[in-house]
Amino acid sequence: MRTSAEYIDSINRLIAGIPYPEEPHGLYEPIAYTLDCGGKRLRPILLLASCDAVGGNMDGAVNQALGIEMFHNFTLLHDDVMDRADKRRGKPTVHCKWNEATAILSGDAMLTMASQLVGSGCNDKLSEVLDLFHGTAMEIYEGQQYDMGFESRDDVTVAEYIEMIRLKTSVLLGCACRLGALMGGADIEVQEALYRYGISLGLAFQLQDDWLDTYGDPEVFGKNIGGDIMNDKKTFLLITAINKSDAARHEELLSMLGSRSADKVERVKAIYDALNVGDECRELIERYAADAVSELDKAGLDGDAREFFVNIAKASLTRRS
Amino acid sequence: MRTSAEYIDSINRLIAGIPYPEEPHGLYEPIAYTLDCGGKRLRPILLLASCDAVGGNMDGAVNQALGIEMFHNFTLLHDDVMDRADKRRGKPTVHCKWNEATAILSGDAMLTMASQLVGSGCNDKLSEVLDLFHGTAMEIYEGQQYDMGFESRDDVTVAEYIEMIRLKTSVLLGCACRLGALMGGADIEVQEALYRYGISLGLAFQLQDDWLDTYGDPEVFGKNIGGDIMNDKKTFLLITAINKSDAARHEELLSMLGSRSADKVERVKAIYDALNVGDECRELIERYAADAVSELDKAGLDGDAREFFVNIAKASLTRRS
């Protein structure tokens, strides 16, 4: 097993080496820009590490790793157009730096390039690989659709929310783990256990995102604390607070949706604290991280490989940005 | 060989039978709406007919036909967002009927569904089929990018324009023909000849579009005559007129770009007529249609099959809408 830093290094070199056609520059430049914006590279790390962990050689899975990262960045690019976000990882989004048509078209090209990459060098596994990848992609669009649908609803349940983040976030982590294991030649049981590891990891990861947005350290988090509250984002915290609150608090919470008042974040946070939703969120994160780790035993991982994936799960609990 | 009407009938029944998931409705409803809006179904007709013409059975290529039509409709959906078009085939576009985020996301899902469909039931041809399909998709994005880039240029050459429409329009017709032949078990030479048939047909088809937009019969055309002129669209007619005009007419043409004056269409048309660009366009259409027909002999088609494709090429010359 390599270290995470070594995997990231390999991935960044692979990304820098993508042979874009010279022309039309206006199509390919925003793609290179998007991929070059950094990020945690969590999905390709999981993919390459899964391949190595099952006794494969990550060199045989680099196209799939690039393809999954390309796909992930495509979703960010199009999500930013849909959300009208103007910054991503501290840099202007593509539709702001260029224009919306460019962002849509370059994103489309990234999706097709992702399919090309994921399907490269698969030989007799091609059909299996693409079924997994395209099935996952469809689930992710469904998750994004549910997320958008939640915006106009006050009655979202925790179960609906967890299902939404499973679709929007977790399945791609599960897919990355499973694809790596598949390319590495693992049995179906190992593939499935690593898939479930990715699912639980993804749930822990997204809940940590929700928690950090309200309880993170403004010096470290990188985004404004309270952005989700200000934007009425239906996170685990807000949904749990709406569900747990008595009539008076319930009315107070609903009355604040849509408001942009300066004390909104403080007032909502006070309700969260009174209802202990922050602690409830942390308990759930720990449960999902523990679920993830338990799948590693089912996958039969031990030694370095097990430690690598345990550390990723632990990091999802403790990350601050 | 079936008749075109029989192929259309099969395709419409296939489209009506697509098993969309029940939920999330907000993702799948716009997809069904887009595919249900009709259109000529030219690409799946070409695909199924190519399969039949080479001695295959179109039943083995229905997923590819559906996939190509799904892809084509995805490009229309996203192009309409990029162009801010509010109508398509007489009905409100998805981003007008729903909203822009829905149009982007449903289009993304259509692109992935197209890949799934095109790759269904290919067995040992899967890799070849997907290379052709994804390579074609990339060319189409390049074509769209060139087309958008032309908006801000006055010096587009005819050769650049023909290359743009080859990428934006023709390669999908070529791909449809070739995919049908490939699924039908044709030799590579036959596949390539039918691909070239589709390319020439696509050029004739797009030039006929350009011509009809200026010289069509307003009663039959279905869109406003002169829309391209009013919107300064860099069509074959405008590009040829700019290139052929003397200094005075050149200046007059450029001065009209950006104008929305009521007599703009009449004035530009008068320049076209003085320079004979309409006739030049018709000559080119006939040349490409003849090129298309000549490829049928290289593909070794005869009898009913040859006649079927000749008739499609002829129809591209004479269509009025």
XYZ file of C-alpha atoms in Angstrom:
642
model
C 0.000 0.000 0.000
C 1.085 3.522 -0.748
C 0.296 6.452 1.533
C -2.594 8.799 0.772
C -0.056 11.475 -0.173
C 1.543 9.106 -2.679
C -1.824 8.292 -4.217
C -2.677 12.002 -4.460
C 0.659 12.614 -6.085
C 0.014 9.905 -8.691
C -3.468 11.253 -9.363
C -2.281 14.825 -9.775
C 0.397 13.668 -12.207
C -2.208 11.693 -14.162
C -4.501 14.724 -14.284
C -1.648 16.964 -15.456
C -0.924 14.419 -18.197
C -4.424 14.263 -19.734
C -3.823 14.847 -23.469
C -6.485 17.447 -24.314
C -6.907 18.252 -28.000
C -5.476 21.669 -28.929
C -8.778 22.888 -30.352
C -11.387 24.047 -29.627
C -9.580 25.656 -26.738
C -12.861 27.099 -25.419
C -14.150 23.570 -24.742
C -11.069 22.008 -23.162
C -9.623 24.909 -21.174
C -12.509 24.983 -18.644
C -12.133 21.213 -18.183
C -8.432 21.475 -17.359
C -9.216 24.445 -15.100
C -11.866 22.492 -13.202
C -9.679 19.430 -12.664
C -6.732 21.597 -11.744
C -8.623 23.258 -8.886
C -7.485 20.631 -6.455
C -9.780 19.025 -3.959
C -9.232 16.037 -1.732
C -9.057 13.496 -4.577
C -10.851 11.156 -2.179
C -12.590 9.127 -4.894
C -9.534 8.233 -6.956
C -7.561 7.558 -3.760
C -10.233 5.068 -2.682
C -10.235 3.506 -6.123
C -6.472 3.041 -6.417
C -6.107 1.941 -2.795
C -8.933 -0.602 -3.195
C -7.185 -2.032 -6.225
C -3.883 -2.333 -4.329
C -5.609 -3.637 -1.178
C -7.126 -6.649 -2.933
C -3.769 -7.616 -4.393
C -4.172 -5.866 -7.747
C -1.839 -3.299 -9.218
C -3.084 0.269 -9.222
C -1.451 0.847 -12.617
C -4.247 -1.230 -14.122
C -6.887 1.067 -12.613
C -5.530 4.538 -13.308
C -7.995 5.231 -16.128
C -10.887 4.341 -13.854
C -9.444 6.581 -11.125
C -9.127 9.483 -13.562
C -12.616 8.787 -14.915
C -14.195 8.843 -11.454
C -12.440 12.116 -10.605
C -13.518 13.552 -13.981
C -17.098 12.512 -13.256
C -17.014 14.000 -9.747
C -15.710 17.303 -11.099
C -18.386 17.278 -13.812
C -21.070 17.046 -11.096
C -19.490 19.940 -9.201
C -19.313 22.039 -12.369
C -22.987 21.503 -13.253
C -24.131 21.749 -9.603
C -22.436 25.147 -9.409
C -24.438 26.332 -12.433
C -27.652 24.963 -10.888
C -26.891 26.583 -7.503
C -25.521 29.765 -9.104
C -22.409 29.413 -6.924
C -19.656 31.837 -7.856
C -16.735 30.254 -6.002
C -15.442 26.710 -5.690
C -12.343 25.951 -3.643
C -11.584 29.670 -3.520
C -11.560 30.173 -7.297
C -14.273 31.532 -9.625
C -16.593 28.831 -10.956
C -16.545 28.090 -14.696
C -19.858 29.839 -15.420
C -18.511 32.973 -13.713
C -15.032 32.884 -15.252
C -16.406 32.039 -18.720
C -20.172 31.867 -19.106
C -23.043 29.527 -18.505
C -23.117 27.963 -21.974
C -19.437 27.105 -21.627
C -20.036 25.563 -18.203
C -22.880 23.390 -19.480
C -21.029 22.248 -22.601
C -17.690 21.604 -20.899
C -19.517 19.647 -18.210
C -21.218 17.524 -20.863
C -17.833 16.803 -22.417
C -16.447 15.858 -18.986
C -19.254 13.347 -18.525
C -18.500 11.698 -21.847
C -14.746 11.772 -21.138
C -15.466 10.144 -17.769
C -17.304 7.298 -19.539
C -14.396 6.938 -21.958
C -11.832 6.831 -19.157
C -13.765 4.478 -16.890
C -14.212 2.117 -19.844
C -10.536 2.175 -20.881
C -8.402 -0.911 -20.500
C -11.147 -3.029 -18.912
C -10.963 -5.901 -21.416
C -13.474 -8.569 -20.412
C -14.699 -6.524 -17.424
C -15.969 -3.653 -19.571
C -19.648 -4.447 -19.321
C -19.509 -4.929 -15.546
C -17.465 -1.754 -15.053
C -19.815 0.383 -17.124
C -22.963 -1.037 -15.551
C -21.600 -0.048 -12.158
C -20.441 3.378 -13.283
C -23.530 4.381 -15.252
C -25.888 2.966 -12.621
C -24.062 5.035 -10.012
C -24.274 8.144 -12.183
C -28.058 7.752 -12.437
C -28.323 7.450 -8.650
C -26.302 10.635 -8.243
C -28.665 12.584 -10.535
C -31.565 11.207 -8.503
C -29.873 12.391 -5.313
C -29.360 15.867 -6.756
C -33.019 15.958 -7.821
C -34.181 15.002 -4.303
C -31.861 17.638 -2.830
C -33.368 20.307 -5.093
C -36.876 19.066 -4.259
C -36.163 19.424 -0.521
C -35.695 23.178 -0.963
C -39.440 23.715 -1.223
C -40.407 21.283 1.557
C -40.548 21.692 5.377
C -41.481 18.093 6.109
C -38.347 16.229 4.998
C -37.706 13.259 7.290
C -34.284 12.143 8.518
C -34.735 8.900 6.576
C -35.394 10.839 3.372
C -32.369 12.991 4.052
C -30.075 10.020 4.624
C -31.372 8.409 1.422
C -30.694 11.653 -0.452
C -27.068 11.904 0.727
C -26.613 8.179 0.090
C -27.548 8.854 -3.529
C -25.915 12.238 -3.981
C -22.639 11.537 -2.201
C -22.142 8.004 -0.901
C -22.728 5.881 -3.976
C -19.798 7.489 -5.778
C -17.480 6.607 -2.898
C -18.914 3.082 -2.896
C -18.496 2.898 -6.666
C -14.878 4.064 -6.414
C -14.045 1.345 -3.858
C -15.869 -1.337 -5.782
C -14.369 -0.348 -9.142
C -10.874 -0.491 -7.664
C -11.559 -3.928 -6.203
C -13.106 -5.123 -9.484
C -10.133 -3.889 -11.515
C -7.821 -5.491 -8.950
C -9.461 -8.857 -9.508
C -11.315 -9.222 -6.183
C -14.200 -11.632 -5.627
C -17.739 -10.302 -5.666
C -18.007 -10.539 -1.832
C -14.939 -8.369 -1.390
C -16.219 -5.899 -3.985
C -19.544 -5.664 -2.174
C -17.991 -5.215 1.266
C -15.762 -2.424 -0.040
C -18.794 -0.873 -1.726
C -20.611 -0.812 1.621
C -17.476 0.645 3.245
C -17.688 3.493 0.721
C -21.403 4.006 1.375
C -20.949 4.303 5.160
C -17.869 6.458 4.706
C -19.839 8.751 2.405
C -22.648 9.152 4.924
C -20.135 9.982 7.686
C -18.357 12.342 5.320
C -21.492 14.269 4.317
C -22.786 14.510 7.895
C -19.384 15.861 8.919
C -19.826 18.473 6.177
C -23.195 19.440 7.637
C -21.747 19.599 11.160
C -18.697 21.653 10.130
C -20.855 24.191 8.330
C -22.444 25.079 11.672
C -19.870 24.033 14.282
C -16.581 24.253 12.379
C -13.695 26.544 13.154
C -13.976 29.627 10.904
C -10.165 29.851 10.776
C -9.827 26.365 9.326
C -13.123 25.540 7.580
C -12.479 27.592 4.445
C -16.129 28.571 3.953
C -18.294 30.921 6.021
C -19.658 29.188 9.084
C -23.468 29.171 9.058
C -23.852 29.282 5.266
C -26.235 26.322 5.348
C -28.383 27.981 8.013
C -28.434 31.278 6.160
C -29.482 29.515 2.931
C -32.141 27.332 4.643
C -30.293 24.252 3.431
C -32.153 21.130 4.574
C -29.246 19.497 6.404
C -29.370 16.779 9.048
C -29.185 19.511 11.694
C -32.135 21.551 10.441
C -34.300 18.518 9.649
C -33.644 16.988 13.068
C -34.324 20.311 14.778
C -37.630 20.734 12.892
C -38.623 17.179 13.839
C -37.615 17.433 17.515
C -38.882 20.908 18.313
C -42.043 21.660 20.251
C -44.757 23.829 18.704
C -43.169 27.141 19.722
C -39.671 26.317 18.502
C -41.116 24.687 15.391
C -42.871 27.917 14.524
C -39.742 29.940 15.287
C -37.642 27.739 12.999
C -40.114 27.874 10.135
C -40.499 31.636 10.551
C -36.767 32.020 10.053
C -36.713 30.151 6.742
C -36.342 32.738 4.015
C -35.107 35.415 6.423
C -31.650 36.934 5.899
C -31.481 38.688 9.264
C -28.046 39.173 10.829
C -28.861 37.160 13.950
C -30.395 34.233 12.033
C -27.364 31.964 12.364
C -27.079 32.622 16.111
C -30.782 32.088 16.724
C -30.976 28.835 14.770
C -27.794 27.598 16.412
C -29.326 28.312 19.834
C -32.256 26.060 18.940
C -29.875 23.380 17.689
C -27.987 23.550 20.981
C -31.143 23.421 23.077
C -32.241 20.328 21.164
C -28.785 18.717 21.118
C -28.878 18.180 17.390
C -25.129 18.777 17.102
C -24.435 15.854 19.435
C -26.958 13.703 17.633
C -25.151 14.442 14.383
C -21.784 13.516 15.909
C -23.176 10.210 17.212
C -24.462 9.364 13.754
C -21.124 10.241 12.146
C -19.365 7.918 14.586
C -21.850 5.154 13.925
C -21.383 5.378 10.161
C -17.590 5.516 10.520
C -17.757 2.388 12.698
C -20.033 0.701 10.125
C -17.463 1.510 7.479
C -14.666 -0.069 9.497
C -16.704 -3.212 10.161
C -17.011 -3.768 6.413
C -13.227 -3.915 6.126
C -13.238 -7.136 8.136
C -15.942 -8.576 5.890
C -13.750 -7.661 2.925
C -10.975 -9.662 4.589
C -8.530 -6.756 4.648
C -5.736 -6.852 7.184
C -2.413 -5.238 7.977
C -1.483 -2.121 6.010
C -4.528 -2.271 3.778
C -6.966 -2.361 6.686
C -5.086 0.425 8.449
C -5.187 2.606 5.348
C -8.977 2.435 5.109
C -9.463 2.723 8.884
C -7.437 5.921 8.804
C -9.609 7.366 6.060
C -12.721 6.593 8.116
C -11.130 8.160 11.210
C -10.132 11.212 9.229
C -13.756 11.693 8.188
C -14.607 11.998 11.907
C -11.917 14.472 12.749
C -11.487 16.562 9.639
C -11.915 20.260 10.154
C -12.122 21.437 6.542
C -36.522 -3.287 -45.607
C -39.348 -1.526 -43.839
C -40.666 1.867 -44.914
C -39.599 5.030 -43.078
C -43.088 5.231 -41.576
C -42.733 1.697 -40.230
C -39.362 2.519 -38.667
C -40.804 5.689 -37.099
C -43.663 3.656 -35.745
C -41.277 1.139 -34.156
C -39.174 3.931 -32.676
C -42.151 5.758 -31.212
C -43.369 2.534 -29.640
C -39.901 1.907 -28.182
C -39.790 5.440 -26.787
C -43.249 5.054 -25.261
C -42.051 1.822 -23.623
C -38.966 3.210 -21.861
C -39.351 2.037 -18.235
C -38.622 5.212 -16.267
C -38.342 4.810 -12.500
C -41.376 6.209 -10.646
C -39.251 8.543 -8.537
C -37.879 11.147 -8.525
C -40.594 12.290 -10.890
C -38.906 15.687 -11.276
C -35.913 14.046 -12.950
C -37.683 11.633 -15.290
C -40.760 13.624 -16.325
C -38.758 16.208 -18.340
C -36.939 13.357 -20.092
C -40.163 11.666 -21.182
C -41.512 15.097 -22.198
C -38.450 15.826 -24.341
C -38.506 12.471 -26.118
C -42.238 12.699 -26.588
C -42.002 15.981 -28.476
C -41.640 14.193 -31.764
C -39.165 15.190 -34.394
C -38.147 13.390 -37.547
C -36.491 10.433 -35.747
C -33.957 10.551 -38.590
C -31.070 9.121 -36.548
C -32.796 5.991 -35.255
C -34.365 5.440 -38.701
C -30.883 5.507 -40.245
C -29.583 3.175 -37.559
C -32.320 0.557 -37.867
C -32.380 0.754 -41.654
C -28.586 0.364 -41.835
C -28.840 -2.730 -39.689
C -31.534 -4.213 -41.924
C -29.750 -3.130 -45.119
C -26.588 -5.081 -44.335
C -28.572 -8.237 -43.662
C -28.879 -7.846 -39.905
C -32.085 -7.774 -37.923
C -33.147 -4.405 -36.566
C -34.415 -6.080 -33.377
C -30.766 -6.502 -32.373
C -30.144 -2.756 -32.697
C -33.174 -1.206 -31.015
C -31.265 -0.209 -27.880
C -28.670 1.570 -29.985
C -31.444 3.328 -31.941
C -33.095 4.469 -28.713
C -29.723 5.514 -27.302
C -28.876 7.641 -30.330
C -32.285 9.338 -30.221
C -31.862 9.882 -26.457
C -28.443 11.435 -27.089
C -29.769 13.672 -29.871
C -32.574 14.908 -27.632
C -30.086 15.534 -24.805
C -28.097 17.818 -27.120
C -31.271 19.693 -28.098
C -32.264 20.088 -24.437
C -28.892 21.513 -23.381
C -28.516 23.590 -26.582
C -31.874 25.197 -25.809
C -30.600 26.218 -22.361
C -27.389 27.587 -23.901
C -29.321 29.473 -26.616
C -32.101 30.516 -24.189
C -34.639 29.185 -26.697
C -38.161 29.068 -25.312
C -39.807 26.835 -27.909
C -38.860 23.568 -29.563
C -41.160 21.892 -32.062
C -43.917 24.261 -30.992
C -43.800 23.344 -27.301
C -42.124 25.133 -24.361
C -38.542 24.022 -23.769
C -37.738 22.187 -20.533
C -36.000 25.140 -18.897
C -39.081 27.270 -19.576
C -41.671 24.670 -18.563
C -39.695 23.670 -15.444
C -36.492 25.588 -14.731
C -32.884 25.717 -15.758
C -31.535 23.420 -13.038
C -34.059 20.778 -14.061
C -33.061 21.142 -17.721
C -29.370 20.740 -16.938
C -29.852 17.769 -14.612
C -32.361 15.926 -16.802
C -30.054 16.446 -19.767
C -27.153 14.953 -17.814
C -29.308 11.942 -16.986
C -30.263 11.596 -20.668
C -26.588 11.520 -21.637
C -25.865 8.729 -19.160
C -29.015 6.848 -20.220
C -27.874 7.198 -23.842
C -24.548 5.559 -22.951
C -26.416 2.780 -21.138
C -28.743 2.170 -24.074
C -26.070 2.315 -26.770
C -23.999 -0.180 -24.766
C -26.889 -2.616 -24.179
C -26.867 -6.010 -25.824
C -23.618 -5.456 -27.724
C -21.817 -8.537 -26.398
C -18.348 -8.723 -27.945
C -18.889 -5.482 -29.902
C -19.290 -3.347 -26.770
C -15.881 -1.717 -26.862
C -16.134 -0.880 -30.579
C -19.690 0.455 -30.192
C -18.796 2.702 -27.260
C -15.609 4.009 -28.874
C -17.661 5.093 -31.862
C -20.455 6.577 -29.771
C -18.309 8.448 -27.247
C -15.891 9.651 -29.921
C -18.850 11.004 -31.865
C -20.232 12.708 -28.757
C -16.923 14.510 -28.234
C -16.960 15.723 -31.852
C -20.484 17.055 -31.371
C -19.431 19.092 -28.316
C -16.522 20.438 -30.354
C -18.946 21.407 -33.115
C -21.209 23.214 -30.655
C -18.187 25.036 -29.214
C -17.092 26.171 -32.700
C -20.645 27.291 -33.448
C -20.714 29.393 -30.261
C -17.257 30.771 -31.063
C -18.458 31.894 -34.512
C -20.965 34.267 -32.894
C -18.221 36.742 -32.042
C -16.333 36.442 -35.358
C -16.881 38.128 -38.764
C -14.147 36.221 -40.569
C -15.460 32.645 -40.518
C -14.530 30.853 -43.730
C -16.778 28.450 -45.632
C -14.325 25.652 -44.868
C -14.557 26.378 -41.138
C -18.321 26.466 -41.382
C -18.524 23.128 -43.190
C -16.198 21.600 -40.596
C -18.405 22.982 -37.818
C -21.601 21.481 -39.240
C -19.764 18.226 -39.963
C -18.986 18.044 -36.235
C -22.207 19.469 -34.857
C -24.663 17.644 -37.115
C -23.160 15.183 -39.592
C -21.112 12.905 -37.363
C -24.207 11.787 -35.458
C -25.888 10.764 -38.714
C -22.689 8.986 -39.747
C -22.494 7.338 -36.340
C -26.124 6.184 -36.575
C -25.516 4.562 -39.979
C -22.279 2.975 -38.890
C -23.666 1.691 -35.590
C -26.569 0.066 -37.394
C -24.198 -1.593 -39.854
C -21.893 -2.682 -37.024
C -24.773 -4.187 -35.038
C -25.989 -5.853 -38.235
C -22.658 -7.579 -38.663
C -21.338 -5.650 -41.684
C -17.682 -5.578 -42.715
C -15.597 -2.561 -41.816
C -15.658 -1.281 -45.448
C -19.446 -1.310 -45.483
C -19.563 0.396 -42.075
C -17.216 3.105 -43.307
C -19.108 3.696 -46.550
C -22.391 4.037 -44.636
C -20.640 6.376 -42.193
C -19.595 8.596 -45.115
C -23.144 8.416 -46.482
C -24.342 9.793 -43.129
C -21.708 12.548 -43.158
C -22.665 13.788 -46.637
C -26.356 13.447 -45.839
C -25.826 15.517 -42.678
C -24.062 18.294 -44.591
C -26.873 18.389 -47.174
C -29.420 18.315 -44.362
C -27.892 21.219 -42.432
C -27.379 23.346 -45.540
C -31.018 22.730 -46.434
C -31.866 24.012 -42.935
C -29.862 27.157 -43.603
C -31.509 27.620 -47.002
C -35.056 27.042 -45.701
C -34.577 29.573 -42.923
C -34.183 32.284 -45.572
C -35.934 30.901 -48.651
C -38.512 28.511 -47.173
C -42.265 28.830 -47.451
C -43.563 30.515 -44.289
C -46.758 28.444 -44.535
C -44.850 25.162 -44.377
C -41.523 25.868 -42.631
C -42.879 25.947 -39.075
C -40.451 28.625 -37.878
C -40.290 32.312 -38.791
C -38.516 32.844 -42.081
C -35.431 35.028 -41.626
C -34.758 34.055 -37.998
C -31.130 33.251 -38.805
C -30.664 36.630 -40.501
C -32.329 38.486 -37.632
C -30.093 36.688 -35.102
C -26.880 37.190 -37.134
C -26.447 33.419 -37.249
C -23.264 32.566 -39.165
C -24.875 30.295 -41.740
C -23.499 29.240 -45.110
C -25.518 32.041 -46.684
C -24.170 34.837 -44.488
C -20.591 33.572 -44.541
C -20.607 33.211 -48.325
C -22.165 36.661 -48.716
C -19.530 38.246 -46.450
C -16.777 36.507 -48.405
C -18.133 37.343 -51.874
C -19.196 40.924 -51.303
C -17.314 43.956 -52.522
C -16.201 46.618 -50.034
C -19.507 48.519 -50.053
C -21.732 45.455 -49.570
C -19.273 44.036 -47.058
C -19.639 47.156 -44.968
C -23.419 47.127 -45.354
C -23.600 43.499 -44.195
C -21.354 44.066 -41.181
C -23.262 47.222 -40.267
C -26.444 45.181 -40.095
C -25.045 42.653 -37.638
C -26.559 43.436 -34.256
C -29.366 45.502 -35.743
C -32.976 44.449 -35.142
C -34.507 46.793 -37.726
C -37.721 45.687 -39.412
C -36.238 45.722 -42.925
C -33.085 43.788 -41.925
C -34.269 40.458 -43.349
C -35.304 42.054 -46.659
C -32.053 44.007 -46.975
C -29.798 41.039 -46.222
C -31.840 38.847 -48.541
C -31.394 41.403 -51.320
C -27.622 41.140 -50.911
C -27.854 37.335 -50.913
C -29.843 37.491 -54.151
C -27.451 39.936 -55.802
C -24.561 37.613 -54.928
C -26.420 34.416 -55.827
C -25.619 32.815 -52.513
C -28.958 30.980 -52.456
C -28.091 29.203 -55.704
C -24.616 28.459 -54.454
C -26.145 26.865 -51.377
C -28.494 24.734 -53.495
C -25.596 23.537 -55.651
C -23.696 22.477 -52.566
C -26.729 20.667 -51.144
C -27.081 18.737 -54.397
C -23.397 17.900 -54.445
C -23.490 16.513 -50.901
C -26.665 14.552 -51.609
C -24.963 13.054 -54.697
C -21.864 12.268 -52.606
C -24.117 10.478 -50.131
C -25.693 8.366 -52.875
C -22.303 7.439 -54.325
C -21.319 5.941 -50.972
C -24.248 3.545 -51.191
C -22.609 1.830 -54.158
C -19.338 1.563 -52.245
C -21.314 -0.020 -49.409
C -22.575 -2.558 -51.935
C -26.245 -1.795 -51.302
C -28.727 -2.616 -54.014
C -32.426 -3.084 -54.560
C -34.760 -1.981 -51.792
C -31.976 -1.062 -49.401
C -30.261 1.255 -51.876
C -33.588 2.832 -52.795
C -34.429 3.468 -49.161
C -31.256 5.458 -48.559
C -31.441 7.226 -51.938
C -34.914 8.392 -51.019
C -33.702 9.802 -47.723
C -30.959 11.721 -49.550
C -33.488 12.999 -52.102
C -35.837 14.026 -49.329
C -33.069 16.125 -47.797
C -32.979 18.109 -51.063
C -36.677 18.659 -51.331
C -37.894 18.917 -47.775
C -39.708 22.118 -46.962
C -39.840 21.864 -43.175
